Short mmCIF file of C-alpha atoms and ligand atoms in Angstrom, two decimals:
data_model
loop_
_atom_site.label_atom_id
_atom_site.label_comp_id
_atom_site.label_asym_id
_atom_site.label_seq_id
_atom_site.Cartn_x
_atom_site.Cartn_y
_atom_site.Cartn_z
CA UNK A 4 -39.82 -0.18 20.20
CA UNK A 5 -36.35 -1.64 19.83
CA UNK A 6 -36.79 -1.34 16.10
CA UNK A 7 -37.49 2.39 16.31
CA UNK A 8 -34.53 2.91 18.60
CA UNK A 9 -32.32 0.92 16.26
CA UNK A 10 -33.54 3.02 13.34
CA UNK A 11 -32.61 6.13 15.27
CA UNK A 12 -29.25 5.07 16.71
CA UNK A 13 -27.55 2.71 14.27
CA UNK A 14 -25.27 3.83 11.45
CA UNK A 15 -27.24 2.22 8.64
CA UNK A 16 -25.30 0.66 5.78
CA UNK A 17 -27.51 0.16 2.78
CA UNK A 18 -27.05 -0.70 -0.87
CA UNK A 19 -27.44 2.48 -2.91
CA UNK A 20 -29.31 0.82 -5.78
CA UNK A 21 -32.26 0.09 -3.48
CA UNK A 22 -33.31 3.73 -3.36
CA UNK A 23 -32.36 4.76 -6.90
CA UNK A 24 -35.18 6.17 -9.06
CA UNK A 25 -35.54 5.27 -12.75
CA UNK A 26 -34.31 8.71 -13.70
CA UNK A 27 -31.28 8.44 -11.43
CA UNK A 28 -30.49 5.03 -12.87
CA UNK A 29 -30.46 6.59 -16.32
CA UNK A 30 -28.08 9.31 -15.13
CA UNK A 31 -25.84 6.71 -13.48
CA UNK A 32 -25.63 4.66 -16.67
CA UNK A 33 -25.12 7.73 -18.85
CA UNK A 34 -22.19 8.94 -16.73
CA UNK A 35 -20.57 5.49 -16.89
CA UNK A 36 -21.07 5.31 -20.64
CA UNK A 37 -19.18 8.57 -21.06
CA UNK A 38 -16.53 7.38 -18.60
CA UNK A 39 -16.02 4.15 -20.58
CA UNK A 40 -15.67 6.11 -23.83
CA UNK A 41 -13.14 8.45 -22.22
CA UNK A 42 -11.08 5.56 -20.82
CA UNK A 43 -10.85 4.01 -24.27
CA UNK A 44 -9.24 7.23 -25.54
CA UNK A 45 -7.03 7.89 -22.51
CA UNK A 46 -5.17 4.86 -21.20
CA UNK A 47 -1.96 6.65 -20.16
CA UNK A 48 -1.25 9.98 -18.47
CA UNK A 49 -0.21 11.80 -21.65
CA UNK A 50 -3.42 10.78 -23.42
CA UNK A 51 -5.46 11.72 -20.37
CA UNK A 52 -3.95 15.21 -20.33
CA UNK A 53 -4.55 15.63 -24.06
CA UNK A 54 -8.21 14.57 -23.85
CA UNK A 55 -8.75 16.67 -20.71
CA UNK A 56 -7.42 19.83 -22.39
CA UNK A 57 -9.71 19.24 -25.37
CA UNK A 58 -12.67 18.97 -23.02
CA UNK A 59 -11.56 21.94 -20.92
CA UNK A 60 -11.10 24.25 -23.91
CA UNK A 61 -14.57 23.29 -25.17
CA UNK A 62 -15.87 24.37 -21.77
CA UNK A 63 -14.22 27.78 -21.68
CA UNK A 64 -10.88 27.02 -20.02
CA UNK A 65 -7.75 28.86 -21.20
CA UNK A 66 -4.06 28.11 -20.75
CA UNK A 67 -3.05 30.37 -17.85
CA UNK A 68 -0.01 31.50 -19.86
CA UNK A 69 -2.40 33.26 -22.26
CA UNK A 70 -4.18 35.25 -19.53
CA UNK A 71 -2.86 38.61 -18.32
CA UNK A 72 -5.34 39.14 -15.50
CA UNK A 73 -7.69 36.90 -13.58
CA UNK A 74 -11.01 37.67 -11.91
CA UNK A 75 -13.89 35.71 -10.38
CA UNK A 76 -15.42 33.27 -12.82
CA UNK A 77 -12.30 32.89 -15.00
CA UNK A 78 -11.35 29.33 -15.96
CA UNK A 79 -7.72 28.39 -16.48
CA UNK A 80 -5.48 25.35 -16.76
CA UNK A 81 -1.79 24.59 -16.51
CA UNK A 82 -0.35 21.77 -18.62
CA UNK A 83 2.68 20.37 -16.79
CA UNK A 84 4.82 18.80 -19.53
CA UNK A 85 1.87 16.95 -21.04
CA UNK A 86 1.81 14.51 -18.12
CA UNK A 87 -0.08 16.26 -15.36
CA UNK A 88 -2.72 18.98 -15.47
CA UNK A 89 -4.10 21.52 -12.99
CA UNK A 90 -7.37 23.38 -13.61
CA UNK A 91 -9.00 26.22 -11.68
CA UNK A 92 -12.11 28.39 -11.59
CA UNK A 93 -11.58 31.65 -9.75
CA UNK A 94 -14.07 31.98 -6.90
CA UNK A 95 -16.14 34.94 -5.73
CA UNK A 96 -14.55 34.95 -2.30
CA UNK A 97 -11.03 36.15 -1.59
CA UNK A 98 -8.52 33.49 -2.57
CA UNK A 99 -6.93 34.08 0.84
CA UNK A 100 -9.88 32.16 2.32
CA UNK A 101 -8.40 29.07 0.70
CA UNK A 102 -8.93 26.83 -2.29
CA UNK A 103 -11.26 23.88 -2.62
CA UNK A 104 -9.01 21.28 -4.20
CA UNK A 105 -9.84 17.85 -5.59
CA UNK A 106 -6.70 15.90 -6.45
CA UNK A 107 -6.41 12.55 -8.19
CA UNK A 108 -3.77 10.83 -10.30
CA UNK A 109 -3.80 9.74 -13.93
CA UNK A 110 -0.82 7.37 -14.00
CA UNK A 111 -1.57 3.66 -13.49
CA UNK A 112 0.51 0.52 -12.96
CA UNK A 113 1.95 -0.77 -16.24
CA UNK A 114 5.13 -1.98 -17.96
CA UNK A 115 7.56 0.65 -19.29
CA UNK A 116 10.12 -0.10 -22.00
CA UNK A 117 13.75 -0.11 -20.86
CA UNK A 118 16.04 2.52 -22.47
CA UNK A 119 17.72 -0.24 -24.51
CA UNK A 120 14.72 -2.49 -25.06
CA UNK A 121 15.21 -4.26 -28.40
CA UNK A 122 16.90 -7.66 -28.81
CA UNK A 123 16.67 -10.87 -30.77
CA UNK A 124 16.90 -14.37 -29.33
CA UNK A 125 16.45 -17.60 -31.29
CA UNK A 126 15.07 -15.66 -34.24
CA UNK A 127 12.35 -13.95 -32.21
CA UNK A 128 12.40 -10.19 -31.51
CA UNK A 129 11.56 -8.76 -28.07
CA UNK A 130 11.31 -5.49 -26.14
CA UNK A 131 12.58 -5.54 -22.55
CA UNK A 132 10.47 -3.84 -19.86
CA UNK A 133 10.71 -2.47 -16.34
CA UNK A 134 7.41 -2.51 -14.48
CA UNK A 135 5.93 0.74 -13.11
CA UNK A 136 4.04 0.70 -9.81
CA UNK A 137 2.81 -2.24 -7.76
CA UNK A 138 1.87 -5.15 -9.98
CA UNK A 139 1.45 -8.91 -9.63
CA UNK A 140 3.78 -9.87 -12.46
CA UNK A 141 2.03 -13.08 -13.45
CA UNK A 142 -1.09 -11.05 -14.36
CA UNK A 143 0.78 -9.34 -17.21
CA UNK A 144 1.68 -12.45 -19.23
CA UNK A 145 -0.52 -13.99 -21.95
CA UNK A 146 -2.81 -10.97 -22.30
CA UNK A 147 -3.01 -8.65 -25.33
CA UNK A 148 -0.87 -5.55 -24.75
CA UNK A 149 -0.74 -2.26 -26.65
CA UNK A 150 2.12 0.24 -26.83
CA UNK A 151 1.40 3.90 -25.94
CA UNK A 152 3.67 6.88 -25.48
CA UNK A 153 6.14 9.21 -27.11
CA UNK A 154 9.49 9.04 -28.85
CA UNK A 155 11.49 12.26 -28.92
CA UNK A 156 14.32 12.44 -31.44
CA UNK A 157 17.48 14.36 -30.56
CA UNK A 158 16.33 17.20 -32.86
CA UNK A 159 13.24 17.60 -30.64
CA UNK A 160 10.80 16.01 -33.07
CA UNK A 161 8.09 14.17 -31.14
CA UNK A 162 6.37 11.02 -32.37
CA UNK A 163 3.26 9.89 -30.52
CA UNK A 164 2.74 6.14 -30.54
CA UNK A 165 -0.46 4.15 -30.01
CA UNK A 166 -0.46 0.62 -31.44
CA UNK A 167 -2.86 -2.14 -30.48
CA UNK A 168 -6.08 -0.25 -29.79
CA UNK A 169 -7.73 -0.28 -33.23
CA UNK A 170 -9.13 -3.64 -34.33
CA UNK A 171 -6.87 -3.55 -37.43
CA UNK A 172 -3.74 -2.97 -35.31
CA UNK A 173 -1.50 -5.85 -34.27
CA UNK A 174 -1.20 -6.43 -30.51
CA UNK A 175 1.74 -7.73 -28.47
CA UNK A 176 2.06 -10.21 -25.62
CA UNK A 177 4.41 -11.66 -23.01
CA UNK A 178 4.58 -15.44 -23.12
CA UNK A 179 4.38 -17.84 -20.18
CA UNK A 180 5.43 -21.45 -19.77
CA UNK A 181 3.00 -24.19 -20.79
CA UNK A 182 1.64 -26.20 -17.79
CA UNK A 183 3.15 -29.38 -19.25
CA UNK A 184 6.65 -28.06 -18.59
CA UNK A 185 5.94 -25.79 -15.63
CA UNK A 186 6.39 -28.25 -12.75
CA UNK A 187 9.32 -26.33 -11.31
CA UNK A 188 7.69 -22.92 -11.88
CA UNK A 189 4.46 -24.05 -10.21
CA UNK A 190 6.37 -24.94 -7.04
CA UNK A 191 7.64 -21.34 -6.71
CA UNK A 192 6.02 -18.65 -4.59
CA UNK A 193 3.45 -16.68 -6.62
CA UNK A 194 5.60 -13.52 -6.46
CA UNK A 195 8.57 -15.40 -7.96
CA UNK A 196 6.61 -17.35 -10.57
CA UNK A 197 7.35 -14.70 -13.21
CA UNK A 198 10.68 -12.86 -12.93
CA UNK A 199 10.78 -9.11 -13.65
CA UNK A 200 13.58 -9.67 -16.15
CA UNK A 201 11.37 -12.13 -18.04
CA UNK A 202 8.63 -9.59 -18.76
CA UNK A 203 9.83 -9.34 -22.36
CA UNK A 204 7.38 -8.38 -25.05
CA UNK A 205 7.19 -10.55 -28.18
CA UNK A 206 7.18 -8.22 -31.21
CA UNK A 207 8.27 -10.09 -34.34
CA UNK A 208 9.65 -13.16 -36.10
CA UNK A 209 10.33 -12.47 -39.80
CA UNK A 210 14.04 -12.19 -40.71
CA UNK A 211 15.40 -9.47 -43.01
CA UNK A 212 16.28 -11.16 -46.32
CA UNK A 213 20.08 -11.17 -46.42
CA UNK A 214 22.13 -14.30 -45.80
CA UNK A 215 25.32 -12.47 -44.86
CA UNK A 216 24.14 -10.70 -41.67
CA UNK A 217 23.21 -11.63 -38.09
CA UNK A 218 20.19 -10.44 -35.99
CA UNK A 219 17.99 -10.43 -39.06
CA UNK A 220 14.67 -10.38 -37.16
CA UNK A 221 15.78 -7.39 -35.09
CA UNK A 222 16.92 -5.64 -38.28
CA UNK A 223 13.57 -6.33 -39.95
CA UNK A 224 11.72 -4.78 -36.96
CA UNK A 225 13.99 -1.70 -36.97
CA UNK A 226 13.45 -1.38 -40.72
CA UNK A 227 9.66 -1.42 -40.23
CA UNK A 228 9.92 1.18 -37.43
CA UNK A 229 12.25 3.32 -39.53
CA UNK A 230 9.87 3.30 -42.49
CA UNK A 231 6.83 3.99 -40.32
CA UNK A 232 8.22 6.51 -37.80
CA UNK A 233 11.64 7.53 -39.15
CA UNK A 234 13.39 6.28 -36.00
CA UNK A 235 16.55 4.25 -35.41
CA UNK A 236 17.46 2.08 -32.40
CA UNK A 237 19.09 4.94 -30.46
CA UNK A 238 15.79 6.87 -30.47
CA UNK A 239 14.39 4.40 -27.90
CA UNK A 240 16.76 6.00 -25.37
CA UNK A 241 14.74 9.24 -25.43
CA UNK A 242 11.29 7.71 -25.42
CA UNK A 243 8.56 6.99 -22.89
CA UNK A 244 6.76 3.92 -24.15
CA UNK A 245 4.25 2.16 -21.93
CA UNK A 246 2.68 -1.26 -22.33
CA UNK A 247 -0.93 -1.41 -21.19
CA UNK A 248 -3.65 -4.02 -21.65
CA UNK A 249 -5.26 -3.80 -25.08
CA UNK A 250 -8.65 -4.59 -23.52
CA UNK A 251 -11.47 -2.10 -24.02
CA UNK A 252 -13.32 -0.65 -21.05
CA UNK A 253 -16.71 -2.41 -20.84
CA UNK A 254 -19.89 -2.74 -18.81
CA UNK A 255 -19.79 -5.77 -16.55
CA UNK A 256 -22.56 -8.09 -15.36
CA UNK A 257 -25.96 -9.21 -16.64
CA UNK A 258 -27.37 -6.12 -14.92
CA UNK A 259 -24.55 -3.98 -16.38
CA UNK A 260 -24.05 -2.50 -12.91
CA UNK A 261 -20.24 -2.37 -13.04
CA UNK A 262 -17.36 -1.11 -15.17
CA UNK A 263 -14.40 -3.33 -16.08
CA UNK A 264 -11.37 -1.45 -17.40
CA UNK A 265 -7.62 -0.96 -17.18
CA UNK A 266 -6.34 1.98 -15.12
CA UNK A 267 -9.42 2.84 -13.09
CA UNK A 268 -6.94 3.54 -10.27
CA UNK A 269 -7.14 6.45 -10.42
CA UNK A 270 -8.77 7.51 -13.66
CA UNK A 271 -12.19 6.88 -12.17
CA UNK A 272 -11.66 9.72 -9.67
CA UNK A 273 -9.78 11.81 -12.25
CA UNK A 274 -12.59 11.53 -14.79
CA UNK A 275 -15.44 12.20 -12.35
CA UNK A 276 -13.70 15.25 -10.89
CA UNK A 277 -12.82 16.54 -14.37
CA UNK A 278 -16.39 16.28 -15.72
CA UNK A 279 -17.75 17.83 -12.53
CA UNK A 280 -15.40 20.77 -12.99
CA UNK A 281 -16.64 21.20 -16.57
CA UNK A 282 -20.17 21.72 -15.22
CA UNK A 283 -19.23 24.41 -12.66
CA UNK A 284 -19.96 28.04 -13.53
CA UNK A 285 -19.78 30.06 -10.32
CA UNK A 286 -18.02 29.01 -7.13
CA UNK A 287 -17.48 30.68 -3.76
CA UNK A 288 -13.96 29.39 -3.05
CA UNK A 289 -11.58 29.04 -5.97
CA UNK A 290 -12.03 25.47 -7.23
CA UNK A 291 -8.93 23.53 -8.24
CA UNK A 292 -8.73 20.14 -9.97
CA UNK A 293 -5.41 18.29 -9.87
CA UNK A 294 -4.68 15.44 -12.29
CA UNK A 295 -1.26 14.32 -11.10
CA UNK A 296 1.34 11.93 -12.46
CA UNK A 297 3.80 9.52 -10.78
CA UNK A 298 1.55 8.70 -7.79
CA UNK A 299 2.10 4.98 -8.33
CA UNK A 300 5.85 5.36 -7.82
CA UNK A 301 5.82 7.83 -4.93
CA UNK A 302 4.74 11.16 -6.50
CA UNK A 303 8.35 12.14 -7.23
CA UNK A 304 9.68 13.98 -10.30
CA UNK A 305 8.55 17.29 -11.77
CA UNK A 306 5.19 15.89 -12.92
CA UNK A 307 4.53 14.23 -9.55
CA UNK A 308 2.63 15.91 -6.72
CA UNK A 309 5.81 16.47 -4.66
CA UNK A 310 7.00 18.89 -7.35
CA UNK A 311 6.80 22.68 -6.92
CA UNK A 312 5.01 22.95 -10.26
CA UNK A 313 1.65 23.01 -8.49
CA UNK A 314 2.77 25.82 -6.15
CA UNK A 315 3.92 27.69 -9.24
CA UNK A 316 0.45 27.37 -10.81
CA UNK A 317 -1.26 28.75 -7.69
CA UNK A 318 1.36 31.56 -7.46
CA UNK A 319 0.59 32.46 -11.05
CA UNK A 320 -3.11 32.71 -10.20
CA UNK A 321 -2.33 35.01 -7.27
CA UNK A 322 0.04 37.07 -9.44
CA UNK A 323 -2.55 37.47 -12.17
CA UNK A 324 -5.21 38.49 -9.66
CA UNK A 325 -2.80 41.26 -8.65
CA UNK A 326 -2.78 40.39 -4.95
CA UNK A 327 0.56 38.68 -4.46
CA UNK A 328 2.82 39.67 -1.59
CA UNK A 329 5.11 37.67 0.73
CA UNK A 330 3.44 34.60 2.30
CA UNK A 331 0.13 34.86 0.42
CA UNK A 332 0.77 31.44 -1.15
CA UNK A 333 1.36 29.91 2.30
CA UNK A 334 -1.82 31.51 3.56
CA UNK A 335 -3.84 30.22 0.63
CA UNK A 336 -2.65 26.66 1.26
CA UNK A 337 -3.16 26.83 5.03
CA UNK A 338 -6.82 27.78 4.57
CA UNK A 339 -7.47 25.31 1.77
CA UNK A 340 -9.65 22.22 1.90
CA UNK A 341 -8.96 19.15 -0.17
CA UNK A 342 -10.41 15.86 -1.23
CA UNK A 343 -7.56 13.54 -2.11
CA UNK A 344 -9.64 11.51 -4.50
CA UNK A 345 -8.07 8.13 -4.97
CA UNK A 346 -9.59 4.68 -5.22
CA UNK A 347 -9.93 2.29 -2.33
CA UNK A 348 -9.84 -1.49 -2.09
CA UNK A 349 -13.39 -2.82 -2.36
CA UNK A 350 -14.34 -5.65 -0.03
CA UNK A 351 -14.01 -8.89 -2.01
CA UNK A 352 -16.01 -11.78 -0.46
CA UNK A 353 -13.70 -14.28 -2.20
CA UNK A 354 -10.77 -12.81 -0.26
CA UNK A 355 -12.70 -11.68 2.83
CA UNK A 356 -9.84 -12.67 5.13
CA UNK A 357 -7.74 -9.56 4.36
CA UNK A 358 -10.46 -7.10 5.42
CA UNK A 359 -12.16 -6.06 8.63
CA UNK A 360 -15.71 -6.23 7.30
CA UNK A 361 -16.89 -3.51 9.67
CA UNK A 362 -14.29 -1.11 8.24
CA UNK A 363 -14.08 -2.19 4.60
CA UNK A 364 -15.21 -0.27 1.51
CA UNK A 365 -18.23 -2.01 0.02
CA UNK A 366 -19.53 -1.85 -3.54
CA UNK A 367 -22.71 0.21 -4.02
CA UNK A 368 -22.52 2.07 -0.73
CA UNK A 369 -21.34 5.29 -2.31
CA UNK A 370 -18.24 7.44 -1.97
CA UNK A 371 -15.65 5.88 0.29
CA UNK A 372 -13.91 8.15 2.81
CA UNK A 373 -10.59 7.18 4.37
CA UNK A 374 -9.76 9.14 7.50
CA UNK A 375 -6.23 7.79 7.14
CA UNK A 376 -4.20 5.45 4.94
CA UNK A 377 -0.69 4.21 5.76
CA UNK A 378 0.54 0.86 7.02
CA UNK A 379 1.67 -0.75 10.30
CA UNK A 380 0.24 1.65 12.87
CA UNK A 381 -0.89 4.26 10.31
CA UNK A 382 2.73 4.97 9.38
CA UNK A 383 2.96 7.55 6.60
CA UNK A 384 -0.71 8.49 6.86
CA UNK A 385 -2.25 11.93 6.61
CA UNK A 386 -4.83 11.43 9.34
CA UNK A 387 -7.75 13.81 8.69
CA UNK A 388 -8.84 15.85 11.73
CA UNK A 389 -12.21 14.93 13.25
CA UNK A 390 -13.37 18.52 12.70
CA UNK A 391 -12.68 18.23 8.98
CA UNK A 392 -14.32 14.81 8.70
CA UNK A 393 -17.40 16.34 10.35
CA UNK A 394 -17.35 19.23 7.86
CA UNK A 395 -17.26 16.79 4.94
CA UNK A 396 -19.97 14.61 6.50
CA UNK A 397 -22.19 17.65 6.78
CA UNK A 398 -21.84 18.42 3.06
CA UNK A 399 -22.64 14.81 2.13
CA UNK A 400 -25.58 14.50 4.51
CA UNK A 401 -27.25 17.76 3.52
CA UNK A 402 -26.89 16.83 -0.16
CA UNK A 403 -28.29 13.33 0.42
CA UNK A 404 -25.14 11.59 -0.83
CA UNK A 405 -24.49 8.04 0.42
CA UNK A 406 -21.03 7.63 1.91
CA UNK A 407 -19.03 5.08 3.83
CA UNK A 408 -15.79 5.34 5.75
CA UNK A 409 -13.22 2.56 5.66
CA UNK A 410 -9.66 1.33 6.07
CA UNK A 411 -7.46 -0.38 3.50
CA UNK A 412 -7.53 -3.96 4.83
CA UNK A 413 -7.05 -5.45 8.28
CA UNK A 414 -4.49 -4.02 10.69
CA UNK A 415 -0.97 -5.15 9.73
CA UNK A 416 -2.13 -6.97 6.58
CA UNK A 417 -0.76 -4.31 4.24
CA UNK A 418 -1.45 -0.70 3.42
CA UNK A 419 -0.95 2.09 0.94
CA UNK A 420 -0.67 5.83 0.43
CA UNK A 421 -1.97 8.65 -1.73
CA UNK A 422 -1.10 12.30 -2.48
CA UNK A 423 -3.07 13.42 0.63
CA UNK A 424 -0.03 14.03 2.85
CA UNK A 425 1.64 16.28 0.28
CA UNK A 426 -1.11 18.92 0.38
CA UNK A 427 -1.62 18.36 4.12
CA UNK A 428 2.08 19.20 4.59
CA UNK A 429 1.42 22.56 2.92
CA UNK A 430 -1.22 23.19 5.59
CA UNK A 431 -4.47 22.22 3.87
CA UNK A 432 -7.21 20.14 5.47
CA UNK A 433 -7.25 16.88 3.51
CA UNK A 434 -9.25 13.69 3.54
CA UNK A 435 -8.91 10.71 1.25
CA UNK A 436 -12.02 9.63 -0.59
CA UNK A 437 -12.79 7.72 -3.75
CA UNK A 438 -14.41 4.82 -5.49
CA UNK A 439 -13.90 1.25 -4.21
CA UNK A 440 -12.21 -1.04 -6.75
CA UNK A 441 -12.06 -4.83 -7.12
CA UNK A 442 -8.80 -6.32 -8.48
CA UNK A 443 -6.99 -3.03 -7.92
CA UNK A 444 -3.71 -2.68 -9.88
CA UNK A 445 -4.62 -5.67 -12.08
CA UNK A 446 -4.78 -5.30 -15.87
CA UNK A 447 -8.57 -5.27 -15.59
CA UNK A 448 -10.11 -3.50 -12.58
CA UNK A 449 -13.78 -3.42 -11.57
CA UNK A 450 -15.87 -0.57 -10.14
CA UNK A 451 -19.57 -0.03 -9.39
CA UNK A 452 -21.51 2.44 -11.53
CA UNK A 453 -23.44 3.53 -8.45
CA UNK A 454 -20.20 4.46 -6.66
CA UNK A 455 -18.87 6.29 -9.72
CA UNK A 456 -22.02 8.42 -9.75
CA UNK A 457 -21.70 8.96 -6.01
CA UNK A 458 -18.14 10.28 -6.51
CA UNK A 459 -19.42 12.71 -9.13
CA UNK A 460 -22.16 13.95 -6.76
CA UNK A 461 -19.64 14.31 -3.92
CA UNK A 462 -17.20 16.36 -5.98
CA UNK A 463 -19.98 18.63 -7.17
CA UNK A 464 -21.27 19.21 -3.62
CA UNK A 465 -17.72 19.90 -2.36
CA UNK A 466 -16.96 22.49 -5.03
CA UNK A 467 -20.40 24.11 -4.79
CA UNK A 468 -20.10 24.46 -0.99
MN1 MN B 505 -4.39 5.43 -6.67
MN1 MN B 506 -2.59 2.70 -7.07
#
């Protein structure tokens, strides 16, 4: 009798794999295979935007600038400077009833080159870096790194760079001290073990053949770059070059149940929402997919979510539907609903001490909702209203989607934020949700294929609602 009552009253937490059919398992693995392939082509935000536009155009999306008028069923996108992307399908209902927005970010922690990066020391050539986002610096030494990004010459000519991904390409690395001579270093606190100013990338060692000059290794490197890309040293000043791990995204485990890859925060949510959007044909509320930039450094700048570029995109939609008048944009936002789809810390049994197990995101339990994020007494959090959480729960439950709700770590242990508050400040109902990640912000992050599939199902159900 107690068992029946327990069955009825307890909030059951079960491993999703236990009820997966053979056919579902195939779908789960297929989705992850495509995700892995996409990640290997799109390691940085610019590449993600490029690949997304290719996919979107194949699926009937048009640059909104090329559309005069918009009506229900139309599919458009807005490319914000090649670094963030917004997509929309116009819904059957009046846009004044609000948008259904799913927003993620496509920037990930990494090392950026400094504006004056190149130097030679002791006949070795290096590039100096400034890290981007929250990293544990020691994790970025002694691993293969590739260089991705863009150099823009003063005449406007753009040179896209990607070195270290093909097997024939050279890679680069940041050295660390050998243990034999690291006594002093090993006594330091972990966070001070590697200094930010020492994250210098080793890039060459052959001197230019000329006895009469100095800095011959640096000259030889510049000569190679000049022959290959037509650039000189000053062109680094107008470049955005990012160092990311040269590792490929792979399946992980004997059972191949997980994905190991760089940049899954937050490309796992970005990819799943993007492919879901590609499958939509008809929606009730206008569906919007945000792939934002700069989340890892506070969402600032004109490609970050704090920028008015997104408002401009929605205004353009309203203009081209021929219904704009004062305050319509405000009204649209105030009636909108949003999933801020960003990854969450997965419970790691090796480091169990930082989590409250009752309120931690677990692998294989499906999409992870966060009612709030923030730190130290929820500071900075966009705390979703109970009514909205109930509305989301209802969608998940009626579509048979496994979900869990969690916090990021124990109270006062740490915390974090997402883009949720930015849309909430415009008046939308917002809740954070996403895929739990192990080793978040490390060069190689781990996710569960079951949870990735669950995110995809959630996004589909939300947009189809
Ligand atoms: Mn994130
Ligand atoms: Mn992050």
